[in-house]
C-alpha positions as MATLAB code, in Angstrom:
seq = 'MHRCLQLARLGAGHVAPNPMVGAVLVHHDKIIGEGYHKHFGHEHAEVNCINSVKEEDKPFIHRSTLYVSLEPCAHHGKTPPCADLIIEKKIPRVVIGCRDPYVKVNGRGIEKLKSAGLTVDLNILEKESIDLNKRFFNFHLQHRPYIILKWAQSNNARIANADLSRVFISNEFTDRLVHQWRSEEAAILIGTNTALHDDPELTVRLWKGKNPVRLVIDMDLSLPPALKIFNGKAHTIIFNTIRHGKENNLTYYQLTGDLSIVRQVVNALYHLQLQSVIVEGGAKLLQSFIDEGMWDEARIITNEELMIDHGLSSPTLIHYNKFSSEKLNTDSIQYYHHA';
ca = [
      29.910  -20.121    6.594;
      26.862  -18.850    4.722;
      25.277  -22.247    5.342;
      26.166  -21.982    9.053;
      24.328  -18.660    9.278;
      21.381  -20.073    7.370;
      21.127  -22.966    9.820;
      21.618  -20.725   12.852;
      18.554  -18.627   11.954;
      16.361  -21.705   12.396;
      16.876  -21.318   16.148;
      15.329  -17.828   16.242;
      12.873  -17.459   19.101;
      13.917  -20.741   20.734;
      17.484  -20.384   22.037;
      17.586  -17.063   23.918;
      19.361  -16.061   26.076;
      21.855  -18.234   24.192;
      22.987  -17.057   20.752;
      21.869  -18.608   17.466;
      24.655  -20.822   16.119;
      25.045  -23.033   13.063;
      27.769  -25.570   12.254;
      28.820  -27.494    9.150;
      31.370  -30.327    8.860;
      33.113  -30.584    5.478;
      35.326  -33.329    4.039;
      36.896  -32.763    0.621;
      34.349  -30.032   -0.232;
      31.440  -32.310    0.703;
      29.176  -31.536    3.668;
      29.007  -34.650    5.822;
      27.312  -33.092    8.838;
      25.385  -29.992    9.814;
      23.440  -28.748   12.798;
      22.260  -25.739   14.753;
      21.347  -24.825   18.321;
      17.636  -25.678   18.447;
      16.484  -24.959   21.998;
      17.917  -23.245   25.070;
      19.457  -25.815   27.403;
      19.761  -28.442   24.674;
      22.738  -29.514   22.572;
      24.757  -26.810   20.860;
      25.260  -26.553   17.097;
      28.608  -28.369   17.097;
      27.154  -31.380   18.927;
      24.147  -31.609   16.600;
      26.435  -31.253   13.596;
      28.767  -34.066   14.633;
      25.852  -36.286   15.675;
      24.292  -35.840   12.234;
      27.214  -37.514   10.438;
      26.128  -40.777    8.812;
      27.792  -44.000    9.873;
      29.629  -44.380    6.566;
      31.093  -40.870    6.885;
      32.259  -41.112   10.507;
      35.769  -42.305    9.535;
      36.239  -38.934    7.781;
      35.496  -36.772   10.834;
      39.135  -36.604   11.922;
      40.094  -35.391    8.421;
      37.368  -32.756    8.080;
      36.967  -29.033    8.646;
      34.334  -27.743   11.036;
      32.713  -24.419   10.180;
      30.853  -22.714   13.032;
      29.292  -19.239   13.106;
      30.356  -18.476   16.706;
      33.347  -19.438   18.809;
      32.820  -22.869   20.425;
      32.222  -22.709   24.157;
      34.938  -23.822   26.565;
      32.996  -23.966   29.829;
      30.461  -26.224   31.494;
      27.035  -24.626   31.341;
      23.824  -26.515   30.725;
      25.861  -28.672   28.314;
      29.537  -29.759   28.227;
      32.136  -27.614   26.402;
      31.914  -27.901   22.617;
      35.649  -27.223   22.301;
      36.326  -30.450   24.234;
      34.129  -32.442   21.856;
      35.903  -31.020   18.808;
      39.267  -31.969   20.286;
      37.989  -35.403   21.288;
      36.814  -36.076   17.721;
      40.274  -35.038   16.432;
      38.847  -32.539   13.953;
      42.035  -30.870   12.632;
      40.666  -27.499   11.465;
      37.958  -25.148   12.713;
      36.726  -22.071   10.846;
      34.913  -19.566   13.091;
      32.577  -16.747   12.110;
      33.270  -14.526   15.114;
      34.471  -14.488   18.680;
      31.955  -14.986   21.509;
      31.696  -11.885   23.763;
      30.269  -13.859   26.708;
      32.739  -13.530   29.579;
      32.943  -17.305   30.194;
      33.945  -17.896   26.563;
      35.467  -14.764   24.950;
      38.574  -16.325   23.411;
      38.872  -19.312   25.732;
      37.345  -21.690   23.199;
      39.737  -20.487   20.506;
      42.752  -20.832   22.812;
      41.703  -24.312   23.892;
      41.481  -25.453   20.267;
      44.833  -23.891   19.370;
      46.509  -25.364   22.458;
      45.348  -28.801   21.342;
      47.109  -28.293   18.010;
      44.079  -27.522   15.857;
      44.246  -25.019   13.004;
      41.805  -22.181   13.711;
      40.689  -19.598   11.138;
      38.863  -16.598   12.575;
      36.422  -13.877   11.532;
      35.021  -15.459    8.381;
      31.852  -13.458    7.551;
      32.434  -11.741   10.884;
      30.039   -8.828   10.280;
      27.207  -11.156    9.250;
      27.890  -13.460   12.192;
      27.755  -10.579   14.685;
      24.641   -9.084   13.093;
      22.842  -12.420   13.377;
      23.245  -12.250   17.159;
      23.107   -8.470   17.604;
      20.884   -8.854   20.687;
      23.359  -11.230   22.321;
      26.366   -9.048   21.438;
      24.660   -5.844   22.545;
      23.673   -7.387   25.871;
      27.179   -8.614   26.710;
      29.140   -5.660   25.323;
      26.831   -2.721   26.146;
      25.345   -4.283   29.299;
      21.803   -3.497   28.281;
      19.093   -5.109   26.140;
      18.753   -4.530   22.412;
      15.953   -1.942   22.134;
      13.468   -1.839   19.258;
      10.940    0.981   18.959;
       7.731    0.230   17.072;
       4.608    2.195   16.287;
       1.841    2.373   13.700;
       0.706    5.718   12.339;
      -1.706    7.258    9.863;
      -0.486    8.833    6.653;
      -0.467   12.212    8.423;
       1.670   10.822   11.296;
      -0.977   10.317   13.989;
      -1.087    7.268   16.245;
      -4.401    7.777   18.087;
      -7.403   10.045   18.338;
      -7.068   13.302   20.277;
      -8.851   11.744   23.274;
      -6.277    8.877   23.205;
      -8.937    6.380   22.091;
      -7.570    3.573   19.992;
      -7.563    3.566   16.204;
      -6.926    0.306   14.354;
      -4.232    1.434   11.942;
      -2.334   -1.532   10.506;
      -3.867   -4.192    8.264;
      -4.154   -7.931    8.930;
      -0.910   -8.777    7.118;
       1.083   -6.260    9.130;
      -0.627   -7.387   12.346;
       0.651  -10.907   11.697;
       4.156   -9.571   11.092;
       4.025   -7.632   14.373;
       3.192  -10.847   16.227;
       6.189  -12.490   14.559;
       8.337   -9.597   15.815;
       6.997  -10.126   19.329;
       7.923  -13.818   19.212;
      11.531  -12.876   18.409;
      12.080  -10.599   21.408;
      12.500  -11.332   25.107;
      10.140   -8.599   26.309;
       7.570   -6.039   25.184;
       7.021   -2.671   26.892;
       4.110   -0.202   27.051;
       3.199    2.777   29.192;
       0.203    3.465   31.416;
      -1.957    5.240   28.824;
      -1.478    2.527   26.207;
      -2.452   -0.147   28.724;
      -5.506    1.824   29.815;
      -6.857    3.075   26.483;
      -5.832    0.253   24.112;
      -6.081   -2.660   26.568;
      -3.613   -4.784   24.555;
      -2.834   -8.387   25.468;
       0.774   -8.181   24.213;
       0.954  -11.888   23.396;
       1.723  -13.888   20.255;
      -1.658  -14.943   18.872;
      -1.222  -14.552   15.119;
       2.157  -16.309   14.943;
       3.557  -19.539   16.330;
       6.083  -18.673   18.988;
       6.802  -17.831   22.590;
       5.103  -14.916   24.314;
       7.508  -12.147   25.333;
       7.620  -10.996   28.944;
       5.060   -8.193   29.220;
       6.362   -4.958   30.740;
       4.102   -2.125   31.841;
       5.027    1.204   33.408;
       2.392    2.042   36.013;
       4.173    4.249   38.513;
       1.167    4.729   40.837;
      -0.339    1.251   40.352;
      -3.480    2.858   39.008;
      -4.331    0.407   36.240;
      -7.516   -1.634   36.823;
      -7.019   -5.396   37.295;
      -9.573   -6.199   34.558;
      -7.084   -5.202   31.838;
      -5.750   -7.971   29.589;
      -2.183   -7.493   30.785;
      -3.288   -8.982   34.109;
      -4.823  -12.128   32.557;
      -1.889  -14.373   33.483;
      -1.252  -15.573   29.908;
       2.362  -14.382   30.038;
       4.815  -13.318   32.715;
       4.136   -9.640   33.388;
       6.322   -7.063   35.141;
       4.793   -3.855   36.467;
       7.305   -1.033   36.956;
       6.099    1.245   39.746;
       7.194    3.373   42.715;
       5.134    1.612   45.396;
       5.894   -2.083   45.744;
       8.388   -4.816   44.909;
       7.589   -8.521   44.830;
       5.999  -11.376   42.922;
       2.516  -12.864   42.818;
       2.117  -15.924   40.576;
       2.852  -14.752   37.021;
       2.946  -11.085   38.014;
       6.041   -9.232   39.224;
       6.101   -5.752   40.748;
       9.417   -3.996   40.159;
       9.944   -0.843   42.187;
      11.559    2.236   40.658;
      12.360    5.618   42.142;
      10.608    8.774   41.018;
      13.682   11.031   40.967;
      15.711    9.279   38.245;
      15.197    8.617   34.529;
      12.462    6.004   34.145;
      13.943    4.889   30.823;
      17.366    4.212   32.280;
      15.939    2.509   35.364;
      13.859    0.195   33.186;
      16.802   -0.558   30.885;
      19.039   -1.351   33.880;
      16.320   -3.551   35.360;
      16.009   -5.526   32.118;
      19.751   -6.122   32.092;
      19.687   -7.485   35.634;
      16.621   -9.566   34.770;
      18.660  -11.115   31.912;
      16.212   -9.951   29.229;
      18.369   -9.448   26.158;
      15.895   -7.543   23.990;
      12.756   -5.448   24.272;
      10.301   -4.047   21.758;
       8.738   -0.781   22.916;
       5.198   -0.505   21.505;
       3.952    2.726   23.051;
       2.645    5.136   23.774;
       3.964    8.252   22.142;
       5.378    9.768   25.332;
       7.230    6.597   26.317;
       8.618    6.096   22.809;
       9.764    9.709   22.655;
      11.497    9.321   26.026;
      13.603    6.459   24.649;
      14.391    8.509   21.536;
      15.309   11.659   23.464;
      17.666    9.727   25.745;
      19.276    7.969   22.786;
      18.310    4.655   24.306;
      17.362    2.645   21.208;
      18.965    0.501   18.528;
      16.292    0.002   15.902;
      12.946    1.567   14.976;
      10.145    0.041   12.926;
       7.467    2.480   11.792;
       4.272    1.237   10.141;
       2.325    3.778    8.086;
      -1.170    3.164    6.750;
      -0.970    5.177    3.546;
      -4.749    5.287    3.121;
      -5.635    6.495    6.628;
      -5.846   10.081    7.885;
      -6.632   11.015   11.509;
      -7.780   14.573   12.015;
      -6.624   16.345   15.204;
      -5.068   13.119   16.501;
      -2.130   12.364   18.760;
       1.145   13.008   16.927;
       3.632   10.221   16.359;
       7.050   10.266   18.030;
       9.873   12.009   16.178;
      13.052   10.057   15.459;
      16.414   11.792   15.782;
      19.938   10.581   14.984;
      19.003    7.721   12.711;
      19.961    5.888    9.533;
      17.296    4.317    7.364;
      18.276    0.844    6.238;
      15.255   -0.753    4.558;
      11.543   -0.577    3.820;
       8.737   -2.822    2.635;
       5.096   -2.603    1.604;
       2.266   -4.826    2.828;
      -0.928   -3.874    1.015;
      -2.012   -0.490    2.482;
       0.887   -0.372    4.939;
       4.456    0.700    4.391;
       7.098   -0.245    6.957;
      10.266    1.787    7.429;
      13.231    0.346    9.319;
      15.830    2.558   10.983;
      19.076    2.108   12.928;
      20.214    4.491   15.637;
      23.091    6.512   14.210;
];
């Protein structure tokens, strides 16, 4: 199962909104096939695993055990049901990392295998299997995207100058890591002031991967069209109170002014089928997510050699558990879970 999880991670950034899944076929303690879900809409892990079996090993398939990190699907989606293929190949035993929470699967794959007479072992490395697809699980169980808060700050906890002008805080190594983070999430969100004063592009330029959907809160549609977020390089959604509609690669999503902006945005992302979002600023927007308890993970970058006098204070986390940290040259990165 550890090998299944290792394989599954190779699909990161390519399979969403599907989960990452790995599969291994074993005969007499020898791996004769392995595969993972490589791209959304393409073959699932079980199919790639079975197809990888060499010609001389194919006679052993019906005497092998299939290990898979997530319950095999039992419905017709973009591909046929994997449970049907497993039954067709007469694989006698299936070992599953965890159950699939998606309503069209959620136990149906397991029942189909058992009804066909297969031996099914469940919840092997269950915690690790769920954690691998925490975005997918969160989306289907909590009915909202997985929310990551991220900011960079000086050593005295400032994120910008007092006049909101931009300060380049993180170093080139951390900047590259941030672009990797962006490539792993479905969307990236900023507020009006960050768009106006920092003029970020919010794309993946320092890492090979897919651009996230750019999200900007501009309630009065006051941002000038010359900003980089309007350059058409990625699908962009503008949350506002004035208009609703789509123009080329730009979508206007109308909110109301009398309800929580955070909760309206989160609900919108769920209905837009965006399973994860990284919130990159500014301070007021980040603090709004924190105050409403609407976050799952926080990543705080601190330049330990930089001080900003009389600058804009960083957000303040509440109700958190620290789970790891790392150092990249002048920058330290602290990772937190919402308690």
